[in-house]
Short mmCIF file of C-alpha atoms in Angstrom, two decimals:
data_model
loop_
_atom_site.label_atom_id
_atom_site.label_comp_id
_atom_site.label_asym_id
_atom_site.label_seq_id
_atom_site.Cartn_x
_atom_site.Cartn_y
_atom_site.Cartn_z
CA UNK A 1 -13.16 54.39 6.43
CA UNK A 2 -10.46 51.98 5.24
CA UNK A 3 -10.99 49.85 8.33
CA UNK A 4 -14.75 49.66 7.69
CA UNK A 5 -14.16 48.72 4.06
CA UNK A 6 -11.77 45.96 5.17
CA UNK A 7 -14.38 44.57 7.56
CA UNK A 8 -17.03 44.56 4.82
CA UNK A 9 -14.74 42.76 2.36
CA UNK A 10 -13.72 40.21 4.98
CA UNK A 11 -17.37 39.57 5.89
CA UNK A 12 -18.27 39.02 2.22
CA UNK A 13 -15.36 36.56 1.80
CA UNK A 14 -16.47 34.57 4.81
CA UNK A 15 -20.09 34.59 3.58
CA UNK A 16 -19.22 33.24 0.13
CA UNK A 17 -16.83 30.68 1.60
CA UNK A 18 -19.53 29.31 3.94
CA UNK A 19 -22.08 29.38 1.13
CA UNK A 20 -19.75 27.45 -1.15
CA UNK A 21 -19.03 24.87 1.55
CA UNK A 22 -22.73 24.49 2.18
CA UNK A 23 -23.38 23.90 -1.52
CA UNK A 24 -20.73 21.16 -1.59
CA UNK A 25 -22.21 19.57 1.53
CA UNK A 26 -25.68 19.59 -0.03
CA UNK A 27 -24.31 17.99 -3.20
CA UNK A 28 -22.71 15.24 -1.12
CA UNK A 29 -25.88 14.59 0.87
CA UNK A 30 -28.01 14.57 -2.27
CA UNK A 31 -25.63 12.12 -3.96
CA UNK A 32 -25.70 9.89 -0.90
CA UNK A 33 -29.50 10.04 -0.69
CA UNK A 34 -29.87 9.21 -4.38
CA UNK A 35 -27.42 6.39 -4.06
CA UNK A 36 -29.05 4.85 -1.01
CA UNK A 37 -32.47 5.27 -2.55
CA UNK A 38 -31.39 3.19 -5.53
CA UNK A 39 -29.89 0.52 -3.30
CA UNK A 40 -32.76 -0.41 -0.99
CA UNK A 41 -32.96 -4.01 -2.20
CA UNK A 42 -29.20 -4.51 -1.99
CA UNK A 43 -29.06 -2.84 1.42
CA UNK A 44 -31.68 -5.21 2.85
CA UNK A 45 -29.84 -8.25 1.48
CA UNK A 46 -26.58 -7.46 3.28
CA UNK A 47 -26.61 -9.19 6.66
CA UNK A 48 -23.47 -7.50 7.92
CA UNK A 49 -23.72 -4.67 10.40
CA UNK A 50 -21.40 -2.52 8.27
CA UNK A 51 -20.24 -2.73 4.67
CA UNK A 52 -18.76 -0.77 1.81
CA UNK A 53 -17.90 -1.36 -1.84
CA UNK A 54 -15.43 0.88 -3.66
CA UNK A 55 -13.83 1.08 -7.07
CA UNK A 56 -10.10 0.57 -6.49
CA UNK A 57 -9.10 2.80 -9.39
CA UNK A 58 -10.66 6.02 -8.13
CA UNK A 59 -11.98 5.24 -4.61
CA UNK A 60 -15.56 5.85 -5.75
CA UNK A 61 -18.01 4.52 -3.17
CA UNK A 62 -20.50 2.22 -4.93
CA UNK A 63 -22.33 1.05 -1.83
CA UNK A 64 -22.21 1.86 1.86
CA UNK A 65 -24.01 0.59 4.94
CA UNK A 66 -22.94 2.00 8.30
CA UNK A 67 -19.53 2.48 6.69
CA UNK A 68 -18.49 5.15 9.22
CA UNK A 69 -19.65 3.14 12.25
CA UNK A 70 -16.80 2.06 14.49
CA UNK A 71 -16.47 -1.71 14.62
CA UNK A 72 -13.87 -4.21 15.79
CA UNK A 73 -11.80 -5.26 12.75
CA UNK A 74 -10.42 -8.57 14.11
CA UNK A 75 -7.71 -9.99 11.82
CA UNK A 76 -8.43 -7.59 8.96
CA UNK A 77 -6.03 -5.53 11.10
CA UNK A 78 -3.24 -7.59 9.53
CA UNK A 79 -3.65 -5.73 6.24
CA UNK A 80 -1.98 -2.75 7.87
CA UNK A 81 0.65 -4.95 9.54
CA UNK A 82 1.59 -6.47 6.19
CA UNK A 83 1.58 -3.13 4.38
CA UNK A 84 3.99 -1.59 6.90
CA UNK A 85 6.25 -4.64 6.79
CA UNK A 86 6.42 -4.62 3.00
CA UNK A 87 7.11 -0.89 2.86
CA UNK A 88 9.76 -0.93 5.59
CA UNK A 89 11.34 -4.37 5.36
CA UNK A 90 13.26 -6.62 2.98
CA UNK A 91 11.21 -9.65 1.92
CA UNK A 92 14.34 -11.78 1.63
CA UNK A 93 15.75 -10.83 5.02
CA UNK A 94 16.11 -13.81 7.36
CA UNK A 95 14.52 -13.24 10.76
CA UNK A 96 14.96 -15.29 13.92
CA UNK A 97 11.73 -15.92 15.81
CA UNK A 98 12.21 -14.82 19.41
CA UNK A 99 10.63 -15.02 22.81
CA UNK A 100 7.52 -13.26 21.47
CA UNK A 101 6.05 -16.67 20.62
CA UNK A 102 5.44 -17.05 24.34
CA UNK A 103 2.98 -14.16 24.18
CA UNK A 104 0.58 -16.42 22.34
CA UNK A 105 -2.92 -16.61 23.77
CA UNK A 106 -4.91 -19.82 23.97
CA UNK A 107 -7.10 -20.47 20.96
CA UNK A 108 -5.70 -17.71 18.76
CA UNK A 109 -4.89 -18.25 15.08
CA UNK A 110 -1.31 -19.27 14.46
CA UNK A 111 1.40 -19.77 11.86
CA UNK A 112 2.98 -22.42 14.15
CA UNK A 113 6.19 -20.50 14.72
CA UNK A 114 8.85 -21.85 17.11
CA UNK A 115 11.35 -19.87 19.14
CA UNK A 116 14.74 -19.93 17.41
CA UNK A 117 13.21 -20.69 14.01
CA UNK A 118 14.62 -18.66 11.10
CA UNK A 119 12.31 -17.48 8.34
CA UNK A 120 12.39 -14.81 5.67
CA UNK A 121 10.10 -11.83 5.99
CA UNK A 122 8.28 -13.17 2.92
CA UNK A 123 7.55 -16.44 4.74
CA UNK A 124 6.44 -14.59 7.85
CA UNK A 125 4.09 -12.48 5.77
CA UNK A 126 2.62 -15.62 4.24
CA UNK A 127 2.09 -16.96 7.76
CA UNK A 128 0.48 -13.66 8.71
CA UNK A 129 -1.94 -13.28 5.81
CA UNK A 130 -2.88 -16.83 4.78
CA UNK A 131 -3.49 -18.81 8.01
CA UNK A 132 -3.75 -15.46 9.87
CA UNK A 133 -0.97 -16.17 12.33
CA UNK A 134 -0.94 -13.87 15.34
CA UNK A 135 2.50 -15.22 16.18
CA UNK A 136 3.73 -14.04 12.78
CA UNK A 137 2.21 -10.62 13.46
CA UNK A 138 4.22 -10.26 16.67
CA UNK A 139 7.49 -11.38 15.09
CA UNK A 140 7.02 -9.05 12.12
CA UNK A 141 6.10 -6.14 14.40
CA UNK A 142 9.21 -6.57 16.51
CA UNK A 143 11.49 -6.85 13.49
CA UNK A 144 10.12 -3.73 11.80
CA UNK A 145 10.13 -1.78 15.08
CA UNK A 146 13.79 -2.63 15.64
CA UNK A 147 14.70 -1.47 12.15
CA UNK A 148 12.65 1.70 12.40
CA UNK A 149 13.67 2.86 15.87
CA UNK A 150 17.08 4.23 16.78
CA UNK A 151 16.68 3.03 20.37
CA UNK A 152 16.54 -0.53 21.71
CA UNK A 153 13.45 -1.95 23.38
CA UNK A 154 13.35 -3.27 26.92
CA UNK A 155 10.87 -6.00 26.04
CA UNK A 156 9.12 -7.69 23.14
CA UNK A 157 5.89 -5.95 24.12
CA UNK A 158 7.48 -2.50 24.01
CA UNK A 159 8.65 -3.19 20.44
CA UNK A 160 5.14 -4.34 19.52
CA UNK A 161 3.72 -1.17 21.05
CA UNK A 162 6.13 0.91 18.98
CA UNK A 163 5.03 -0.89 15.80
CA UNK A 164 1.40 -0.29 16.75
CA UNK A 165 2.19 3.41 16.96
CA UNK A 166 3.53 3.20 13.40
CA UNK A 167 0.29 1.50 12.34
CA UNK A 168 -1.76 4.39 13.68
CA UNK A 169 0.51 6.95 12.05
CA UNK A 170 0.14 5.18 8.71
CA UNK A 171 -3.64 4.99 9.09
CA UNK A 172 -3.85 8.76 9.59
CA UNK A 173 -1.48 9.32 6.66
CA UNK A 174 -3.82 7.34 4.42
CA UNK A 175 -6.88 9.21 5.66
CA UNK A 176 -8.27 6.45 7.88
CA UNK A 177 -9.18 8.92 10.62
CA UNK A 178 -11.68 6.74 12.52
CA UNK A 179 -9.20 3.91 13.16
CA UNK A 180 -7.20 3.11 16.28
CA UNK A 181 -4.99 0.03 16.53
CA UNK A 182 -3.84 -1.45 19.82
CA UNK A 183 -1.95 -4.44 18.40
CA UNK A 184 -0.71 -5.83 15.06
CA UNK A 185 -2.97 -8.90 14.95
CA UNK A 186 -6.54 -7.84 15.80
CA UNK A 187 -7.24 -9.74 19.00
CA UNK A 188 -9.99 -7.94 20.85
CA UNK A 189 -9.26 -4.76 22.74
CA UNK A 190 -12.00 -2.20 23.51
CA UNK A 191 -9.88 0.60 22.02
CA UNK A 192 -8.92 -1.34 18.90
CA UNK A 193 -11.40 -0.31 16.23
CA UNK A 194 -11.89 0.81 12.65
CA UNK A 195 -14.69 1.37 10.15
CA UNK A 196 -15.64 -0.24 6.86
CA UNK A 197 -14.71 3.03 5.17
CA UNK A 198 -11.26 3.15 6.77
CA UNK A 199 -10.50 -0.50 6.07
CA UNK A 200 -11.36 0.09 2.41
CA UNK A 201 -8.86 2.97 2.36
CA UNK A 202 -6.18 0.80 3.95
CA UNK A 203 -6.91 -2.17 1.69
CA UNK A 204 -6.75 0.01 -1.41
CA UNK A 205 -3.33 1.31 -0.41
CA UNK A 206 -2.12 -2.23 0.24
CA UNK A 207 -3.52 -3.65 -3.00
CA UNK A 208 -1.77 -0.89 -4.93
CA UNK A 209 1.48 -2.61 -3.95
CA UNK A 210 2.10 -5.58 -6.24
CA UNK A 211 4.04 -7.41 -3.53
CA UNK A 212 1.03 -7.30 -1.23
CA UNK A 213 -1.45 -8.24 -3.96
CA UNK A 214 0.68 -11.20 -5.05
CA UNK A 215 0.74 -12.43 -1.46
CA UNK A 216 -2.98 -12.24 -0.67
CA UNK A 217 -4.10 -13.61 -4.03
CA UNK A 218 -2.47 -16.98 -3.28
CA UNK A 219 -4.57 -19.90 -2.13
CA UNK A 220 -1.40 -21.64 -0.97
CA UNK A 221 2.12 -20.50 -0.18
CA UNK A 222 4.69 -23.25 -0.28
CA UNK A 223 8.48 -23.48 -0.25
CA UNK A 224 10.91 -26.22 0.81
CA UNK A 225 10.47 -25.41 4.51
CA UNK A 226 6.77 -24.71 5.02
CA UNK A 227 3.28 -24.54 3.53
CA UNK A 228 0.46 -22.14 4.38
CA UNK A 229 -3.12 -22.10 3.06
CA UNK A 230 -5.40 -19.10 2.94
CA UNK A 231 -8.51 -18.81 5.10
CA UNK A 232 -10.15 -16.76 2.31
CA UNK A 233 -12.78 -19.04 0.76
CA UNK A 234 -13.35 -16.65 -2.13
CA UNK A 235 -10.02 -17.71 -3.64
CA UNK A 236 -10.42 -21.43 -2.87
CA UNK A 237 -11.64 -23.36 -5.96
CA UNK A 238 -12.87 -26.20 -3.73
CA UNK A 239 -15.09 -23.88 -1.65
CA UNK A 240 -18.81 -23.33 -2.33
CA UNK A 241 -18.02 -19.62 -1.95
CA UNK A 242 -15.30 -19.60 -4.60
CA UNK A 243 -15.34 -16.35 -6.60
CA UNK A 244 -13.35 -16.81 -9.77
CA UNK A 245 -12.12 -13.24 -10.13
CA UNK A 246 -11.25 -12.74 -6.44
CA UNK A 247 -7.64 -11.80 -5.68
CA UNK A 248 -7.67 -11.10 -1.92
CA UNK A 249 -7.69 -9.89 0.76
CA UNK A 250 -8.16 -10.88 4.45
CA UNK A 251 -10.57 -12.64 6.77
CA UNK A 252 -11.21 -11.84 10.41
CA UNK A 253 -13.14 -13.16 13.37
CA UNK A 254 -13.49 -12.67 17.10
CA UNK A 255 -16.62 -13.15 19.17
CA UNK A 256 -16.79 -9.39 19.67
CA UNK A 257 -16.14 -8.47 16.03
CA UNK A 258 -18.21 -11.18 14.40
CA UNK A 259 -17.19 -12.47 10.98
CA UNK A 260 -15.33 -9.93 8.87
CA UNK A 261 -13.91 -9.95 5.37
CA UNK A 262 -12.06 -7.50 3.19
CA UNK A 263 -12.24 -8.83 -0.35
CA UNK A 264 -11.03 -7.76 -3.75
CA UNK A 265 -11.82 -8.95 -7.26
CA UNK A 266 -10.95 -7.92 -10.80
CA UNK A 267 -12.99 -8.33 -13.97
CA UNK A 268 -12.25 -6.86 -17.39
CA UNK A 269 -9.65 -4.51 -15.99
CA UNK A 270 -11.89 -3.19 -13.24
CA UNK A 271 -11.04 -3.95 -9.61
CA UNK A 272 -13.43 -3.61 -6.68
CA UNK A 273 -12.81 -3.77 -2.95
CA UNK A 274 -15.53 -4.84 -0.53
CA UNK A 275 -15.51 -4.68 3.26
CA UNK A 276 -17.89 -6.68 5.43
CA UNK A 277 -17.88 -6.20 9.21
CA UNK A 278 -19.81 -8.09 11.87
CA UNK A 279 -21.59 -10.61 9.68
CA UNK A 280 -22.30 -14.30 10.33
CA UNK A 281 -20.21 -17.36 9.48
CA UNK A 282 -22.09 -18.00 6.24
CA UNK A 283 -23.30 -14.53 5.38
CA UNK A 284 -19.84 -12.98 5.43
CA UNK A 285 -19.13 -14.79 2.15
CA UNK A 286 -22.59 -14.24 0.65
CA UNK A 287 -22.53 -10.55 1.61
CA UNK A 288 -19.18 -10.12 -0.14
CA UNK A 289 -20.29 -11.96 -3.28
CA UNK A 290 -23.52 -9.95 -3.49
CA UNK A 291 -21.56 -6.70 -3.28
CA UNK A 292 -18.94 -7.71 -5.82
CA UNK A 293 -21.53 -9.07 -8.27
CA UNK A 294 -23.60 -5.91 -7.98
CA UNK A 295 -20.58 -3.74 -8.58
CA UNK A 296 -19.45 -5.61 -11.67
CA UNK A 297 -23.02 -5.81 -13.01
CA UNK A 298 -23.36 -2.04 -12.58
CA UNK A 299 -26.74 -2.49 -10.93
CA UNK A 300 -26.06 -0.15 -8.00
#
């Protein structure tokens, strides 16, 4: 008798649990349907294959288009590289550029590093995020890997691979579950992918660090030894795509990924983050501006 009663109680618990989960799922679907239904005009105006707009304060999704579709992130990858470096490194530490500069591929974006050159981590991060230097990504990755690991690495590539492992661990920690990095710079690899949703999560975490936000909000980084200028036209007053309240974040392009942009802007104390993946050379800026304007105008 007691055993039968236990089975009945357990069955009822499972039933109500499933029912409750189903109700939550229906609420989510209904919210998403209502949202998309009110955004038909905006959705059709976004040329990008995938996009998302979130409120940085609470992660509320204000607009989404194929935001869970896996896409190649190109150099928006470097947001994670910079975040890990800032969290694990010392910005004033002086780092010697090593043999990793010889891993450079023809035609890739560069910070013009030279073997034997000594730079601070802050300077390397500027070279990473403003001109989008893949060489800076490799040097940063090796430095952080060496600090993080108790064992030495047999090659520069093995250190970079270790850092890439840390990138994937951090992505999962943040909740970016549909992301897999194969390198710290974003050059094409068939197994190197993310989603607009995941990149928004990563960008939000990065922009919550003042050191990161101060870096990516700069149009130009300059000190007595070097000068770097950002590829982000939203923060360039001389650009036709200048967006006055923009304060970041990162551009990206490969032929496989198309034109990508993770952008951020703040107006009247409210900050939004937009992600555009696989757009065109012109539309990547227009797509971002349309999303940010719509968010601030509360027309979504």
